[in-house]
CSV table of C-alpha atoms and ligand atoms in Angstrom, one decimal:
chain,number,residue,atom,x,y,z
A,1,MET,CA,0.7,-25.8,2.6
A,2,LYS,CA,-1.2,-24.6,5.4
A,3,ILE,CA,-1.7,-20.9,5.8
A,4,LYS,CA,-3.7,-19.2,9.1
A,5,ILE,CA,-5.0,-15.7,8.3
A,6,ALA,CA,-7.2,-12.6,9.9
A,7,VAL,CA,-9.1,-10.5,7.3
A,8,LEU,CA,-9.8,-7.1,8.7
A,9,ALA,CA,-12.1,-5.9,5.9
A,10,GLY,CA,-12.7,-3.0,7.4
A,11,ASP,CA,-15.4,0.4,6.7
A,12,GLY,CA,-17.0,1.2,3.4
A,13,ILE,CA,-15.9,-1.0,0.4
A,14,GLY,CA,-13.4,-2.9,2.2
A,15,PRO,CA,-15.6,-4.7,2.5
A,16,GLU,CA,-16.6,-5.6,-0.7
A,17,VAL,CA,-13.3,-5.6,-2.2
A,18,THR,CA,-12.0,-8.2,0.3
A,19,ASN,CA,-14.1,-10.2,-0.6
A,20,GLN,CA,-13.3,-10.9,-4.0
A,21,SER,CA,-9.9,-11.5,-1.9
A,22,ILE,CA,-11.4,-14.5,-0.4
A,23,LYS,CA,-13.1,-15.0,-3.1
A,24,VAL,CA,-9.5,-15.8,-5.3
A,25,LEU,CA,-7.9,-17.8,-2.2
A,26,ASN,CA,-10.7,-21.0,-1.7
A,27,CYS,CA,-10.2,-21.3,-5.5
A,28,ILE,CA,-6.5,-20.8,-5.2
A,29,ALA,CA,-6.2,-23.6,-1.9
A,30,GLU,CA,-7.9,-25.9,-4.3
A,31,LYS,CA,-5.5,-25.5,-7.5
A,32,TYR,CA,-2.8,-26.2,-5.4
A,33,ASN,CA,-4.1,-28.0,-2.4
A,34,HIS,CA,-3.6,-25.6,0.4
A,35,LYS,CA,-5.8,-25.6,3.3
A,36,ILE,CA,-6.4,-22.3,4.7
A,37,LYS,CA,-8.2,-20.7,7.6
A,38,LEU,CA,-9.3,-17.9,7.9
A,39,SER,CA,-10.7,-15.9,11.1
A,40,GLU,CA,-12.1,-12.0,11.1
A,41,GLY,CA,-11.6,-9.1,13.6
A,42,LEU,CA,-13.2,-6.0,12.8
A,43,VAL,CA,-10.8,-2.0,12.9
A,44,GLY,CA,-11.9,1.2,12.0
A,45,ALA,CA,-15.1,2.5,12.5
A,46,ILE,CA,-16.6,0.0,12.5
A,47,ALA,CA,-14.6,-1.5,16.0
A,48,ILE,CA,-15.4,1.8,16.9
A,49,ASP,CA,-19.1,1.5,16.8
A,50,ALA,CA,-18.3,-2.2,19.1
A,51,TYR,CA,-15.7,-1.6,20.7
A,52,ASP,CA,-15.0,2.1,21.3
A,53,ASP,CA,-11.9,1.4,20.1
A,54,PRO,CA,-10.5,1.4,15.7
A,55,TYR,CA,-8.3,-1.2,17.2
A,56,PRO,CA,-9.2,-3.0,19.5
A,57,ASP,CA,-6.8,-5.6,22.1
A,58,SER,CA,-8.6,-8.9,20.5
A,59,THR,CA,-8.4,-8.0,17.3
A,60,HIS,CA,-5.0,-7.3,18.1
A,61,LYS,CA,-5.2,-11.1,19.4
A,62,LEU,CA,-5.5,-12.1,16.3
A,63,CYS,CA,-3.8,-10.5,13.9
A,64,VAL,CA,-0.3,-11.6,15.7
A,65,ASP,CA,-1.7,-15.3,16.2
A,66,SER,CA,-2.4,-15.1,12.4
A,67,ASP,CA,1.1,-15.6,9.9
A,68,ALA,CA,-0.3,-12.2,7.3
A,69,ILE,CA,-3.2,-9.4,7.7
A,70,LEU,CA,-5.7,-9.2,4.4
A,71,PHE,CA,-6.2,-5.6,4.9
A,72,GLY,CA,-9.5,-3.9,3.4
A,73,ALA,CA,-10.1,-0.2,3.9
A,74,ILE,CA,-10.5,2.5,6.8
A,75,GLY,CA,-12.1,5.3,6.9
A,76,ASP,CA,-16.0,6.7,7.7
A,77,PRO,CA,-17.0,10.7,6.2
A,78,LYS,CA,-18.7,10.7,10.0
A,79,TYR,CA,-15.8,11.7,11.4
A,80,ASP,CA,-14.6,13.1,8.7
A,81,ASN,CA,-16.3,16.2,9.1
A,82,ASP,CA,-16.1,15.8,12.7
A,83,PRO,CA,-12.5,17.3,13.1
A,84,LYS,CA,-13.1,17.4,17.2
A,85,ALA,CA,-13.7,13.7,17.1
A,86,LYS,CA,-11.9,11.7,19.6
A,87,ILE,CA,-11.6,8.9,18.3
A,88,ARG,CA,-11.2,8.1,15.0
A,89,PRO,CA,-11.0,5.3,13.0
A,90,GLU,CA,-7.8,6.4,11.3
A,91,GLN,CA,-6.0,5.9,14.2
A,92,GLY,CA,-6.8,1.7,14.4
A,93,LEU,CA,-4.8,1.8,11.2
A,94,LEU,CA,-1.9,3.4,13.1
A,95,LYS,CA,-2.0,2.0,16.3
A,96,MET,CA,-2.5,-1.3,14.1
A,97,ARG,CA,0.5,-0.7,12.5
A,98,LYS,CA,2.9,0.5,15.2
A,99,LYS,CA,1.9,-2.0,17.5
A,100,LEU,CA,2.7,-5.2,14.9
A,101,GLY,CA,6.2,-3.0,13.9
A,102,LEU,CA,4.8,-2.4,10.4
A,103,TYR,CA,7.9,-0.3,9.8
A,104,ALA,CA,7.9,-0.4,6.0
A,105,ASN,CA,6.1,0.0,3.3
A,106,LEU,CA,6.0,-1.5,-0.3
A,107,ARG,CA,3.6,0.3,-2.8
A,108,PRO,CA,4.3,-1.1,-6.9
A,109,THR,CA,3.4,1.5,-8.9
A,110,ILE,CA,3.3,-0.9,-12.4
A,111,ILE,CA,2.0,0.0,-16.2
A,112,PHE,CA,-0.8,-2.3,-17.4
A,113,GLU,CA,-0.1,-2.2,-21.6
A,114,SER,CA,-4.1,-2.7,-21.9
A,115,LEU,CA,-5.2,0.5,-20.3
A,116,LEU,CA,-1.8,3.2,-21.7
A,117,ASP,CA,-4.5,5.5,-22.4
A,118,MET,CA,-6.5,5.4,-19.0
A,119,SER,CA,-3.2,7.2,-17.2
A,120,PRO,CA,-3.7,11.0,-17.0
A,121,ILE,CA,0.0,11.0,-18.4
A,122,LYS,CA,1.4,10.9,-22.5
A,123,GLN,CA,1.3,7.2,-22.8
A,124,GLU,CA,5.2,7.7,-24.4
A,125,ARG,CA,5.5,9.3,-20.7
A,126,ILE,CA,4.2,5.8,-18.5
A,127,SER,CA,5.2,2.9,-20.8
A,128,GLY,CA,7.9,1.0,-19.2
A,129,THR,CA,6.9,2.3,-15.7
A,130,ASP,CA,7.7,0.2,-12.2
A,131,ILE,CA,8.3,2.2,-9.6
A,132,LEU,CA,9.2,0.3,-6.2
A,133,PHE,CA,7.8,3.2,-3.1
A,134,VAL,CA,9.4,2.1,0.5
A,135,ARG,CA,7.3,4.2,2.9
A,136,GLU,CA,8.9,4.2,6.5
A,137,LEU,CA,5.0,3.5,8.0
A,138,THR,CA,5.6,3.4,12.0
A,139,GLY,CA,7.7,7.2,12.9
A,140,GLY,CA,7.6,10.7,11.8
A,141,ILE,CA,5.1,13.6,11.8
A,142,TYR,CA,2.9,10.6,11.9
A,143,PHE,CA,3.5,9.4,15.2
A,144,GLY,CA,5.4,13.0,16.9
A,145,GLU,CA,4.4,14.8,19.5
A,146,ARG,CA,1.3,17.0,18.8
A,147,GLY,CA,-1.4,19.1,20.9
A,148,ARG,CA,-2.1,22.6,21.3
A,149,LYS,CA,-1.2,25.9,23.4
A,150,ASP,CA,-3.6,29.0,24.2
A,151,ASN,CA,-6.6,28.4,24.7
A,152,ASN,CA,-6.9,25.4,21.9
A,153,ASN,CA,-5.6,29.1,18.7
A,154,TYR,CA,-2.3,27.1,18.7
A,155,ALA,CA,-1.2,23.5,17.0
A,156,TYR,CA,2.3,21.4,16.4
A,157,ASP,CA,3.0,18.3,14.7
A,158,THR,CA,6.1,17.2,15.0
A,159,CYS,CA,8.5,15.1,12.9
A,160,GLU,CA,11.3,13.0,14.3
A,161,TYR,CA,13.5,9.8,13.6
A,162,SER,CA,16.3,8.1,15.0
A,163,LYS,CA,19.1,7.1,12.8
A,164,GLU,CA,18.3,3.3,13.4
A,165,GLU,CA,14.4,3.9,12.2
A,166,ILE,CA,16.2,5.3,9.0
A,167,ILE,CA,19.3,1.9,8.6
A,168,ARG,CA,16.4,-0.1,8.5
A,169,ILE,CA,13.6,1.5,6.6
A,170,ALA,CA,16.7,2.2,4.1
A,171,LYS,CA,18.2,-1.0,4.0
A,172,ILE,CA,15.2,-2.8,2.5
A,173,GLY,CA,15.0,-0.2,0.2
A,174,PHE,CA,19.2,-1.2,-0.9
A,175,GLU,CA,17.3,-4.7,-0.1
A,176,TYR,CA,15.0,-4.3,-3.4
A,177,ALA,CA,17.1,-2.0,-5.4
A,178,LYS,CA,19.9,-5.2,-5.3
A,179,LYS,CA,17.0,-7.2,-6.7
A,180,ARG,CA,15.7,-4.7,-9.1
A,181,THR,CA,17.9,-1.9,-11.7
A,182,LYS,CA,20.1,-1.1,-8.5
A,183,ARG,CA,19.5,2.4,-8.1
A,184,LEU,CA,17.7,3.7,-5.6
A,185,CYS,CA,16.1,7.6,-4.7
A,186,CYS,CA,16.7,9.1,-1.4
A,187,VAL,CA,13.6,12.0,-1.0
A,188,ASP,CA,13.9,14.2,1.0
A,189,LYS,CA,13.3,17.7,2.2
A,190,ALA,CA,16.8,18.5,3.3
A,191,ASN,CA,17.2,21.8,2.5
A,192,VAL,CA,15.2,22.3,5.4
A,193,LEU,CA,14.6,19.3,7.3
A,194,GLU,CA,17.1,18.3,9.9
A,195,THR,CA,15.3,15.0,9.6
A,196,SER,CA,16.2,14.9,5.9
A,197,ARG,CA,19.6,16.1,6.6
A,198,LEU,CA,19.6,12.9,9.1
A,199,TRP,CA,18.3,11.0,6.2
A,200,ARG,CA,20.9,12.5,4.1
A,201,GLU,CA,24.4,11.4,6.1
A,202,THR,CA,22.7,8.1,7.4
A,203,VAL,CA,21.6,6.6,3.5
A,204,GLN,CA,25.3,8.0,2.7
A,205,SER,CA,27.0,6.0,5.0
A,206,MET,CA,24.8,3.4,4.0
A,207,GLU,CA,26.6,3.4,0.3
A,208,LYS,CA,30.2,2.4,0.8
A,209,ASP,CA,27.9,-1.3,1.8
A,210,TYR,CA,26.3,-1.4,-1.1
A,211,PRO,CA,28.9,-0.7,-4.1
A,212,GLU,CA,26.8,-1.6,-6.8
A,213,ILE,CA,23.4,1.0,-6.1
A,214,THR,CA,23.5,4.2,-7.5
A,215,VAL,CA,21.7,6.0,-5.1
A,216,SER,CA,20.8,10.3,-6.2
A,217,TYR,CA,19.3,12.2,-3.5
A,218,GLU,CA,15.8,13.7,-4.4
A,219,PHE,CA,13.9,17.1,-3.4
A,220,VAL,CA,10.1,15.9,-2.1
A,221,ASP,CA,8.7,18.5,-4.9
A,222,ALA,CA,11.3,18.2,-7.2
A,223,VAL,CA,10.0,14.1,-7.0
A,224,ALA,CA,6.2,15.0,-6.8
A,225,MET,CA,6.8,16.2,-10.3
A,226,ARG,CA,8.8,14.7,-12.1
A,227,LEU,CA,6.8,11.1,-11.3
A,228,ILE,CA,5.0,13.7,-14.0
A,229,GLN,CA,7.2,14.0,-16.6
A,230,TRP,CA,8.9,11.1,-16.6
A,231,PRO,CA,7.6,8.4,-14.2
A,232,SER,CA,9.5,5.5,-15.9
A,233,SER,CA,12.7,7.2,-14.6
A,234,TYR,CA,12.6,6.3,-11.1
A,235,ASP,CA,12.6,2.9,-10.0
A,236,VAL,CA,13.0,2.4,-6.1
A,237,LEU,CA,13.0,5.3,-3.7
A,238,ILE,CA,12.8,5.5,-0.6
A,239,THR,CA,11.5,8.1,2.2
A,240,SER,CA,9.9,9.3,5.4
A,241,ASN,CA,6.2,8.6,5.9
A,242,LEU,CA,3.8,12.1,5.7
A,243,PHE,CA,6.3,12.3,2.0
A,244,GLY,CA,5.2,8.7,0.8
A,245,ASP,CA,2.1,8.9,1.8
A,246,ILE,CA,1.9,12.2,-0.9
A,247,LEU,CA,3.3,10.5,-3.3
A,248,THR,CA,1.8,6.7,-3.5
A,249,ASP,CA,-1.3,8.3,-3.8
A,250,GLU,CA,0.8,10.5,-6.9
A,251,ALA,CA,2.2,8.2,-8.7
A,252,SER,CA,-0.8,5.5,-8.2
A,253,VAL,CA,-3.2,7.8,-10.5
A,254,ILE,CA,-0.4,7.4,-13.2
A,255,SER,CA,-1.6,3.3,-13.9
A,256,GLY,CA,-4.6,4.6,-15.1
A,257,SER,CA,-7.4,4.3,-11.5
A,258,MET,CA,-6.6,4.1,-8.1
A,259,GLY,CA,-8.4,0.9,-7.9
A,260,LEU,CA,-5.6,-1.3,-9.0
A,261,MET,CA,-2.9,-0.6,-6.7
A,262,PRO,CA,-1.8,-3.3,-4.2
A,263,SER,CA,0.5,-2.3,-0.7
A,264,ALA,CA,2.5,-4.6,1.9
A,265,SER,CA,3.4,-3.2,5.3
A,266,ILE,CA,6.2,-5.2,7.0
A,267,GLY,CA,8.6,-5.2,9.5
A,268,SER,CA,9.3,-6.9,12.9
A,269,GLY,CA,6.3,-10.0,12.9
A,270,ASN,CA,3.9,-10.9,9.8
A,271,ALA,CA,3.0,-8.8,7.6
A,272,LEU,CA,-0.2,-7.0,6.0
A,273,TYR,CA,-1.6,-7.3,2.7
A,274,GLU,CA,-4.0,-3.6,1.5
A,275,PRO,CA,-5.2,-1.8,-0.8
A,276,ILE,CA,-3.8,1.5,-2.1
A,277,HIS,CA,-7.1,3.4,-2.2
A,278,GLY,CA,-9.2,4.0,0.7
A,279,SER,CA,-13.4,3.5,2.3
A,280,TYR,CA,-14.1,5.2,-0.9
A,281,PRO,CA,-18.1,6.0,1.0
A,282,GLN,CA,-19.5,6.8,-2.0
A,283,ALA,CA,-19.5,3.9,-3.8
A,284,THR,CA,-19.9,1.8,-0.3
A,285,GLY,CA,-22.7,-1.0,-1.8
A,286,LYS,CA,-23.4,-0.2,-5.0
A,287,LYS,CA,-20.6,-3.2,-5.9
A,288,ILE,CA,-18.7,-0.1,-8.1
A,289,ALA,CA,-15.5,-0.9,-6.2
A,290,ASN,CA,-11.9,-1.9,-7.8
A,291,PRO,CA,-11.3,-5.6,-6.4
A,292,ILE,CA,-8.4,-5.6,-8.3
A,293,ALA,CA,-6.2,-3.4,-5.4
A,294,SER,CA,-7.4,-5.9,-3.6
A,295,ILE,CA,-6.4,-9.2,-5.2
A,296,LEU,CA,-2.9,-7.7,-6.6
A,297,SER,CA,-2.4,-7.7,-2.6
A,298,LEU,CA,-3.4,-11.0,-2.0
A,299,SER,CA,-0.9,-11.6,-4.5
A,300,MET,CA,2.1,-9.9,-3.0
A,301,MET,CA,1.1,-12.0,-0.3
A,302,LEU,CA,1.6,-15.0,-1.6
A,303,ASP,CA,4.1,-14.5,-3.1
A,304,TYR,CA,6.1,-12.1,0.1
A,305,SER,CA,4.7,-13.6,3.0
A,306,PHE,CA,5.0,-17.3,1.8
A,307,LYS,CA,6.7,-17.8,-0.6
A,308,LEU,CA,3.8,-19.3,-3.3
A,309,LYS,CA,5.3,-17.9,-6.5
A,310,ASP,CA,3.0,-19.9,-8.8
A,311,GLU,CA,-0.3,-19.0,-7.0
A,312,SER,CA,1.1,-15.1,-6.7
A,313,GLU,CA,1.9,-15.6,-10.5
A,314,ILE,CA,-1.6,-17.3,-11.7
A,315,ILE,CA,-3.1,-14.0,-10.1
A,316,ASN,CA,-1.2,-11.7,-12.0
A,317,ARG,CA,-1.8,-12.8,-15.4
A,318,ALA,CA,-5.6,-13.4,-14.5
A,319,VAL,CA,-6.0,-9.4,-13.9
A,320,GLU,CA,-4.0,-8.4,-16.2
A,321,ASP,CA,-6.5,-10.9,-18.5
A,322,SER,CA,-9.4,-9.4,-17.4
A,323,LEU,CA,-7.6,-6.1,-17.8
A,324,LYS,CA,-7.0,-6.4,-21.0
A,325,ASN,CA,-10.8,-7.9,-22.2
A,326,LYS,CA,-11.7,-4.9,-20.7
A,327,TYR,CA,-14.2,-6.9,-17.7
A,328,THR,CA,-13.1,-4.0,-15.9
A,329,THR,CA,-15.3,-1.4,-13.4
A,330,PRO,CA,-16.6,1.7,-14.0
A,331,ASP,CA,-13.4,3.3,-12.4
A,332,LEU,CA,-11.5,2.2,-15.9
A,333,ASN,CA,-14.8,2.2,-18.3
A,334,VAL,CA,-13.0,1.5,-20.8
A,335,ASN,CA,-15.7,0.1,-23.2
A,336,LYS,CA,-18.5,1.5,-22.0
A,337,ILE,CA,-19.4,-1.3,-20.7
A,338,ASP,CA,-19.3,-2.1,-16.8
A,339,TYR,CA,-18.7,-4.6,-15.0
A,340,SER,CA,-19.3,-5.0,-10.6
A,341,THR,CA,-17.3,-5.5,-8.5
A,342,ASP,CA,-18.3,-9.2,-8.2
A,343,ASP,CA,-18.5,-10.4,-11.8
A,344,VAL,CA,-14.8,-8.8,-11.8
A,345,GLY,CA,-13.7,-11.4,-9.0
A,346,ASP,CA,-16.1,-14.3,-11.3
A,347,TYR,CA,-13.6,-13.5,-13.9
A,348,ILE,CA,-10.6,-13.8,-12.1
A,349,ILE,CA,-11.4,-16.6,-10.8
A,350,ASP,CA,-12.6,-18.6,-14.0
A,351,PHE,CA,-9.7,-18.0,-15.4
A,352,ILE,CA,-7.3,-19.1,-12.2
A,353,LYS,CA,-9.6,-22.3,-12.7
A,354,ASN,CA,-9.4,-22.9,-16.7
A,355,ASN,CA,-5.1,-22.0,-16.5
B,1,IPM,C1,-2.8,5.6,3.8
B,1,IPM,C2,-4.0,6.1,4.6
B,1,IPM,C3,-4.0,6.5,5.7
B,1,IPM,C4,-1.7,7.3,6.2
B,1,IPM,C5,-4.6,7.1,6.5
B,1,IPM,C6,-5.8,7.0,6.0
B,1,IPM,C7,-4.5,7.1,8.3
B,1,IPM,O1,-3.5,7.7,3.3
B,1,IPM,O2,-2.6,4.0,4.2
B,1,IPM,O3,-2.0,5.7,3.3
B,1,IPM,O4,-2.2,8.2,6.3
B,1,IPM,O5,-1.3,6.5,5.9
B,2,MG,MG1,-2.3,7.5,2.5
């Protein structure tokens, strides 16, 4: 197969972890006879430095012309500590999601049996956890009207959703629920928010089209609690942009490290794959960043965008094997020997070559 991939490594540890995925991709291409064309583009702080724009047109064109996008991370402390900064790296990510029409963010939370004791939660509560968050990604409070009034002493952000936006994200949730355990949870704050009431009424009206799916409706605060108490009780969850942002960070550490979980952003055009973690500036250049979330994002890409099941599967097996054999970066310091970002990438490649 011929595949064109846009590589946007971004900021912080983004390039280090993305490099491992590229190594893995090249190894897969060789083993399974695929022709891969990689094109690199700038996004985030690095793009602001070069173009004064965190998502320049040249990067957008590259994304549109590719079959899929592999993204690293975005963010730089020099902007975090400057609330007055007019241009911020994060705007690049939001602009990219909007312009590419990536309205659904799929974020799995799975448990690796070999890492059960790394979880902050008791083993018997997390065993068997396999959750899929479907987070709305191009609407809500992230994209509503915002501003300042009264000489800058008053600020507002507005949350807005249209029925169409809710229907298209809910459809994705229902379809995944169909393929999984047929349970769908709609997470909202319908006891307070009007947008949540529209979510609830819209999803309720769609239930008749999916008679095999059991739908539950839960308030986001209660979900935040139950995710810690009984994570394994959830399967597919659909939720708005901000609630999804918060809940998926909470859920990502259940597996033992935030450095493990991948994600896919899908929508009207080609899809984007990225680790759930951020740019982790404190670790940049130290060779300690865990590349697994990025490598598993590549695996999702091969499966979702190109239907390359065997290729995706072998990457997942290689990752599981590295964890089982405690070949890990310091965030998982399971046997007191730390391996570097590159070491873990190399281990995974060796496994793929030999299996
Ligand atoms: C995420 C991140 C982004 C978000 C930031 C960097 C804008 O936290 O992908 O979850 O809030 O969506
Ligand atoms: Mg986030």
